Amino acid sequence: MIEADSACAPQHRVLFDFEVDFSNGGGMQGQGFRLDIAGEDIDDAALADYLVRDMRLLMVGAVRILDKRVIAEAHKRPRIVPVEIDAEALALLASAGLQSADLALGATHLFGIRHDGVLDAAVGIERCGADAALLRSLAVAGAARSCGLGGELVAHVERVARDLGLRRLFLLTTDAAGYFARIGYAEFSREAAPAAVAASAQFASLCPASAVLMSKPL
């Protein structure tokens, strides 16, 4: 027998806009952001701390919470699942301007988040040698941006890498170095890249020589 869940306590989410200033200059903002909360309310200071942790931001100078309201709504933390390298996944990567010609080689494992059956976001991990991997193919559909999906996927790949016994993740980016720096990645000399990373198609040919190589120890 299974008890009905009608007596379960209602869940709440907070809907808000935010502005973040970084101590090293620059900032970011988001509109219509939603976060699951444990109780029926949350003050601005606690919400700012929650936001920084949830998005894994570093070097935060100030956080401003705007137009906040709490709604009774079931928690909707994204469920991250393995994703087939199919036409839908390739279309998402293409929409983000990401190279995918080497995915058919089978060295990359994709994970994604779906909403109503549609792939909203994806990320890949490509093992490079005994103790490192490339974090790659991170893409979020336009309508799903500013919802924290990218951060969730990066954190998922980091957990996968740790479970595999890997010690460091690498990535190549042409326009998101600032974002990755805020979640713990640092620039890494291309000349000093491990041989297995340098031999990857992403490093050797698909990404331009101007792409920044970054890494994070696990």
mmCIF file of C-alpha atoms in Angstrom:
data_model
loop_
_atom_site.group_PDB
_atom_site.id
_atom_site.type_symbol
_atom_site.label_atom_id
_atom_site.label_comp_id
_atom_site.label_asym_id
_atom_site.label_seq_id
_atom_site.Cartn_x
_atom_site.Cartn_y
_atom_site.Cartn_z
ATOM 1 C CA MET A 1 0.000 0.000 0.000
ATOM 2 C CA ILE A 2 1.183 3.530 -0.775
ATOM 3 C CA GLU A 3 -0.078 6.512 1.145
ATOM 4 C CA ALA A 4 -1.459 9.438 -0.801
ATOM 5 C CA ASP A 5 0.776 12.498 -0.758
ATOM 6 C CA SER A 6 -2.002 15.060 -0.358
ATOM 7 C CA ALA A 7 -0.942 15.680 3.251
ATOM 8 C CA CYS A 8 2.648 16.516 2.357
ATOM 9 C CA ALA A 9 3.789 20.018 3.230
ATOM 10 C CA PRO A 10 3.652 22.371 0.236
ATOM 11 C CA GLN A 11 6.956 23.308 -1.357
ATOM 12 C CA HIS A 12 8.005 26.851 -2.132
ATOM 13 C CA ARG A 13 10.221 28.586 -4.635
ATOM 14 C CA VAL A 14 11.447 32.151 -4.680
ATOM 15 C CA LEU A 15 11.148 34.151 -7.907
ATOM 16 C CA PHE A 16 13.448 37.169 -8.225
ATOM 17 C CA ASP A 17 15.804 39.286 -10.300
ATOM 18 C CA PHE A 18 19.383 39.880 -9.210
ATOM 19 C CA GLU A 19 22.504 41.923 -9.886
ATOM 20 C CA VAL A 20 25.995 40.760 -8.891
ATOM 21 C CA ASP A 21 29.113 42.938 -8.727
ATOM 22 C CA PHE A 22 32.478 41.151 -8.739
ATOM 23 C CA SER A 23 35.382 42.419 -6.676
ATOM 24 C CA ASN A 24 37.731 42.183 -9.663
ATOM 25 C CA GLY A 25 35.406 44.265 -11.860
ATOM 26 C CA GLY A 26 32.387 43.496 -14.003
ATOM 27 C CA GLY A 27 29.157 41.878 -12.995
ATOM 28 C CA MET A 28 26.200 39.772 -14.031
ATOM 29 C CA GLN A 29 22.448 39.928 -13.751
ATOM 30 C CA GLY A 30 19.469 37.674 -14.138
ATOM 31 C CA GLN A 31 15.719 38.080 -14.457
ATOM 32 C CA GLY A 32 12.961 35.717 -13.449
ATOM 33 C CA PHE A 33 15.399 33.484 -11.561
ATOM 34 C CA ARG A 34 13.855 30.724 -9.457
ATOM 35 C CA LEU A 35 15.326 28.772 -6.573
ATOM 36 C CA ASP A 36 13.881 26.028 -4.401
ATOM 37 C CA ILE A 37 13.715 27.039 -0.730
ATOM 38 C CA ALA A 38 13.201 24.898 2.346
ATOM 39 C CA GLY A 39 10.594 27.058 4.130
ATOM 40 C CA GLU A 40 7.918 29.564 3.279
ATOM 41 C CA ASP A 41 10.174 32.635 3.081
ATOM 42 C CA ILE A 42 13.805 33.723 2.777
ATOM 43 C CA ASP A 43 15.349 37.132 3.468
ATOM 44 C CA ASP A 44 17.497 38.973 0.942
ATOM 45 C CA ALA A 45 20.810 38.288 2.716
ATOM 46 C CA ALA A 46 20.152 34.561 2.923
ATOM 47 C CA LEU A 47 18.963 34.532 -0.679
ATOM 48 C CA ALA A 48 22.129 36.313 -1.818
ATOM 49 C CA ASP A 49 24.255 33.703 -0.005
ATOM 50 C CA TYR A 50 22.129 30.931 -1.522
ATOM 51 C CA LEU A 51 22.556 32.394 -4.993
ATOM 52 C CA VAL A 52 26.347 32.629 -4.652
ATOM 53 C CA ARG A 53 26.569 29.014 -3.474
ATOM 54 C CA ASP A 54 24.060 27.718 -6.013
ATOM 55 C CA MET A 55 25.895 29.331 -8.953
ATOM 56 C CA ARG A 56 29.320 28.634 -7.403
ATOM 57 C CA LEU A 57 30.404 32.239 -7.838
ATOM 58 C CA LEU A 58 33.793 33.497 -6.698
ATOM 59 C CA MET A 59 35.148 37.006 -6.015
ATOM 60 C CA VAL A 60 31.680 38.397 -5.312
ATOM 61 C CA GLY A 61 31.634 41.992 -4.126
ATOM 62 C CA ALA A 62 27.911 42.696 -3.771
ATOM 63 C CA VAL A 63 24.597 41.025 -4.537
ATOM 64 C CA ARG A 64 21.331 42.931 -4.964
ATOM 65 C CA ILE A 65 18.025 41.041 -4.872
ATOM 66 C CA LEU A 66 15.206 42.709 -6.821
ATOM 67 C CA ASP A 67 11.475 42.117 -7.273
ATOM 68 C CA LYS A 68 11.415 39.103 -4.955
ATOM 69 C CA ARG A 69 8.321 37.021 -4.352
ATOM 70 C CA VAL A 70 7.758 33.555 -2.909
ATOM 71 C CA ILE A 71 5.372 31.210 -4.661
ATOM 72 C CA ALA A 72 3.914 27.858 -3.609
ATOM 73 C CA GLU A 73 5.248 25.524 -6.273
ATOM 74 C CA ALA A 74 6.804 22.073 -6.359
ATOM 75 C CA HIS A 75 10.586 22.060 -6.378
ATOM 76 C CA LYS A 76 11.987 21.664 -9.863
ATOM 77 C CA ARG A 77 15.646 20.922 -9.425
ATOM 78 C CA PRO A 78 16.791 19.727 -12.843
ATOM 79 C CA ARG A 79 17.280 16.019 -13.373
ATOM 80 C CA ILE A 80 20.533 15.424 -15.227
ATOM 81 C CA VAL A 81 20.624 12.330 -17.423
ATOM 82 C CA PRO A 82 22.918 10.815 -20.065
ATOM 83 C CA VAL A 83 22.143 12.163 -23.521
ATOM 84 C CA GLU A 84 22.488 10.449 -26.870
ATOM 85 C CA ILE A 85 24.580 12.215 -29.489
ATOM 86 C CA ASP A 86 21.661 12.638 -31.870
ATOM 87 C CA ALA A 87 20.179 15.330 -34.089
ATOM 88 C CA GLU A 88 18.590 17.164 -31.152
ATOM 89 C CA ALA A 89 21.847 17.315 -29.190
ATOM 90 C CA LEU A 90 23.827 18.402 -32.246
ATOM 91 C CA ALA A 91 21.274 21.137 -32.990
ATOM 92 C CA LEU A 92 21.579 22.482 -29.446
ATOM 93 C CA LEU A 93 25.378 22.592 -29.713
ATOM 94 C CA ALA A 94 25.169 24.257 -33.119
ATOM 95 C CA SER A 95 22.809 26.913 -31.734
ATOM 96 C CA ALA A 96 25.511 27.782 -29.202
ATOM 97 C CA GLY A 97 28.190 27.932 -31.897
ATOM 98 C CA LEU A 98 30.007 24.862 -30.576
ATOM 99 C CA GLN A 99 32.016 22.418 -32.667
ATOM 100 C CA SER A 100 30.751 18.835 -32.642
ATOM 101 C CA ALA A 101 32.488 17.147 -35.583
ATOM 102 C CA ASP A 102 34.475 14.871 -33.277
ATOM 103 C CA LEU A 103 31.529 13.620 -31.193
ATOM 104 C CA ALA A 104 31.022 10.735 -33.588
ATOM 105 C CA LEU A 105 34.398 9.355 -32.468
ATOM 106 C CA GLY A 106 32.729 8.240 -29.250
ATOM 107 C CA ALA A 107 35.234 9.631 -26.761
ATOM 108 C CA THR A 108 32.763 12.139 -25.281
ATOM 109 C CA HIS A 109 29.902 11.351 -22.912
ATOM 110 C CA LEU A 110 27.047 13.864 -22.952
ATOM 111 C CA PHE A 111 24.700 14.727 -20.095
ATOM 112 C CA GLY A 112 21.672 16.952 -20.326
ATOM 113 C CA ILE A 113 18.584 18.489 -18.784
ATOM 114 C CA ARG A 114 15.179 18.104 -20.416
ATOM 115 C CA HIS A 115 11.963 20.033 -19.870
ATOM 116 C CA ASP A 116 8.738 18.615 -21.271
ATOM 117 C CA GLY A 117 10.826 16.225 -23.348
ATOM 118 C CA VAL A 118 12.916 18.982 -24.957
ATOM 119 C CA LEU A 119 16.672 19.131 -24.423
ATOM 120 C CA ASP A 120 17.295 22.484 -22.717
ATOM 121 C CA ALA A 121 20.975 22.105 -21.852
ATOM 122 C CA ALA A 122 23.887 19.736 -22.344
ATOM 123 C CA VAL A 123 27.512 19.241 -21.375
ATOM 124 C CA GLY A 124 30.176 16.707 -22.263
ATOM 125 C CA ILE A 125 33.189 15.093 -20.643
ATOM 126 C CA GLU A 126 36.012 13.644 -22.719
ATOM 127 C CA ARG A 127 38.606 11.623 -20.858
ATOM 128 C CA CYS A 128 42.221 12.520 -21.656
ATOM 129 C CA GLY A 129 44.692 10.067 -20.214
ATOM 130 C CA ALA A 130 44.713 8.508 -16.772
ATOM 131 C CA ASP A 131 43.879 11.480 -14.585
ATOM 132 C CA ALA A 132 42.403 14.322 -16.656
ATOM 133 C CA ALA A 133 39.437 15.129 -18.876
ATOM 134 C CA LEU A 134 38.018 17.899 -21.014
ATOM 135 C CA LEU A 135 34.828 19.585 -19.902
ATOM 136 C CA ARG A 136 33.278 20.495 -23.238
ATOM 137 C CA SER A 137 30.124 21.075 -25.273
ATOM 138 C CA LEU A 138 28.378 23.129 -22.584
ATOM 139 C CA ALA A 139 25.275 24.624 -24.195
ATOM 140 C CA VAL A 140 22.020 26.051 -22.839
ATOM 141 C CA ALA A 141 19.031 26.827 -25.054
ATOM 142 C CA GLY A 142 18.215 30.516 -25.249
ATOM 143 C CA ALA A 143 14.851 30.222 -23.500
ATOM 144 C CA ALA A 144 16.435 28.320 -20.575
ATOM 145 C CA ARG A 145 19.286 30.710 -19.820
ATOM 146 C CA SER A 146 19.632 32.590 -16.519
ATOM 147 C CA CYS A 147 18.165 29.563 -14.711
ATOM 148 C CA GLY A 148 21.419 28.107 -13.398
ATOM 149 C CA LEU A 149 21.380 25.085 -15.709
ATOM 150 C CA GLY A 150 24.959 25.636 -16.882
ATOM 151 C CA GLY A 151 26.240 25.649 -13.307
ATOM 152 C CA GLU A 152 24.287 22.492 -12.509
ATOM 153 C CA LEU A 153 25.806 20.701 -15.499
ATOM 154 C CA VAL A 154 29.353 21.820 -14.713
ATOM 155 C CA ALA A 155 28.960 20.610 -11.131
ATOM 156 C CA HIS A 156 27.611 17.291 -12.416
ATOM 157 C CA VAL A 157 30.613 16.754 -14.697
ATOM 158 C CA GLU A 158 32.944 17.587 -11.810
ATOM 159 C CA ARG A 159 31.240 14.921 -9.696
ATOM 160 C CA VAL A 160 31.483 12.398 -12.542
ATOM 161 C CA ALA A 161 35.178 13.181 -12.957
ATOM 162 C CA ARG A 162 35.835 12.705 -9.253
ATOM 163 C CA ASP A 163 33.952 9.400 -9.281
ATOM 164 C CA LEU A 164 36.221 8.290 -12.143
ATOM 165 C CA GLY A 165 39.281 9.100 -10.038
ATOM 166 C CA LEU A 166 40.342 12.011 -12.241
ATOM 167 C CA ARG A 167 42.430 14.771 -10.733
ATOM 168 C CA ARG A 168 41.913 17.720 -13.077
ATOM 169 C CA LEU A 169 39.442 19.064 -15.610
ATOM 170 C CA PHE A 170 40.433 21.189 -18.598
ATOM 171 C CA LEU A 171 38.303 23.262 -20.948
ATOM 172 C CA LEU A 172 38.706 25.541 -23.944
ATOM 173 C CA THR A 173 36.658 28.695 -24.330
ATOM 174 C CA THR A 174 36.600 31.678 -26.647
ATOM 175 C CA ASP A 175 34.107 33.856 -24.771
ATOM 176 C CA ALA A 176 33.343 32.457 -21.303
ATOM 177 C CA ALA A 177 36.660 32.676 -19.443
ATOM 178 C CA GLY A 178 35.164 35.123 -16.956
ATOM 179 C CA TYR A 179 32.297 32.799 -16.101
ATOM 180 C CA PHE A 180 34.558 29.799 -15.574
ATOM 181 C CA ALA A 181 37.017 31.854 -13.504
ATOM 182 C CA ARG A 182 34.182 32.660 -11.121
ATOM 183 C CA ILE A 183 33.505 28.964 -10.523
ATOM 184 C CA GLY A 184 37.083 27.975 -9.815
ATOM 185 C CA TYR A 185 38.787 27.512 -13.190
ATOM 186 C CA ALA A 186 42.102 29.231 -13.963
ATOM 187 C CA GLU A 187 43.952 29.893 -17.186
ATOM 188 C CA PHE A 188 46.488 27.186 -18.057
ATOM 189 C CA SER A 189 49.337 27.578 -20.522
ATOM 190 C CA ARG A 190 48.541 25.833 -23.789
ATOM 191 C CA GLU A 191 52.235 24.943 -24.110
ATOM 192 C CA ALA A 192 52.048 23.114 -20.778
ATOM 193 C CA ALA A 193 48.904 21.142 -21.598
ATOM 194 C CA PRO A 194 49.168 17.394 -20.906
ATOM 195 C CA ALA A 195 49.911 15.403 -24.047
ATOM 196 C CA ALA A 196 46.511 13.660 -24.002
ATOM 197 C CA VAL A 197 44.688 17.004 -23.799
ATOM 198 C CA ALA A 198 46.824 18.508 -26.568
ATOM 199 C CA ALA A 199 46.076 15.471 -28.752
ATOM 200 C CA SER A 200 42.305 15.919 -28.489
ATOM 201 C CA ALA A 201 40.494 17.171 -31.575
ATOM 202 C CA GLN A 202 39.104 20.101 -29.606
ATOM 203 C CA PHE A 203 42.606 21.297 -28.734
ATOM 204 C CA ALA A 204 44.440 20.285 -31.893
ATOM 205 C CA SER A 205 42.056 21.460 -34.594
ATOM 206 C CA LEU A 206 38.439 22.290 -33.774
ATOM 207 C CA CYS A 207 38.905 25.183 -31.369
ATOM 208 C CA PRO A 208 40.817 28.234 -32.646
ATOM 209 C CA ALA A 209 44.332 28.880 -31.406
ATOM 210 C CA SER A 210 42.949 31.965 -29.642
ATOM 211 C CA ALA A 211 40.758 29.812 -27.368
ATOM 212 C CA VAL A 212 41.726 30.058 -23.712
ATOM 213 C CA LEU A 213 42.745 26.827 -22.001
ATOM 214 C CA MET A 214 41.546 26.642 -18.393
ATOM 215 C CA SER A 215 41.758 23.998 -15.719
ATOM 216 C CA LYS A 216 40.500 23.138 -12.257
ATOM 217 C CA PRO A 217 41.953 20.605 -9.827
ATOM 218 C CA LEU A 218 39.402 18.202 -8.384
#
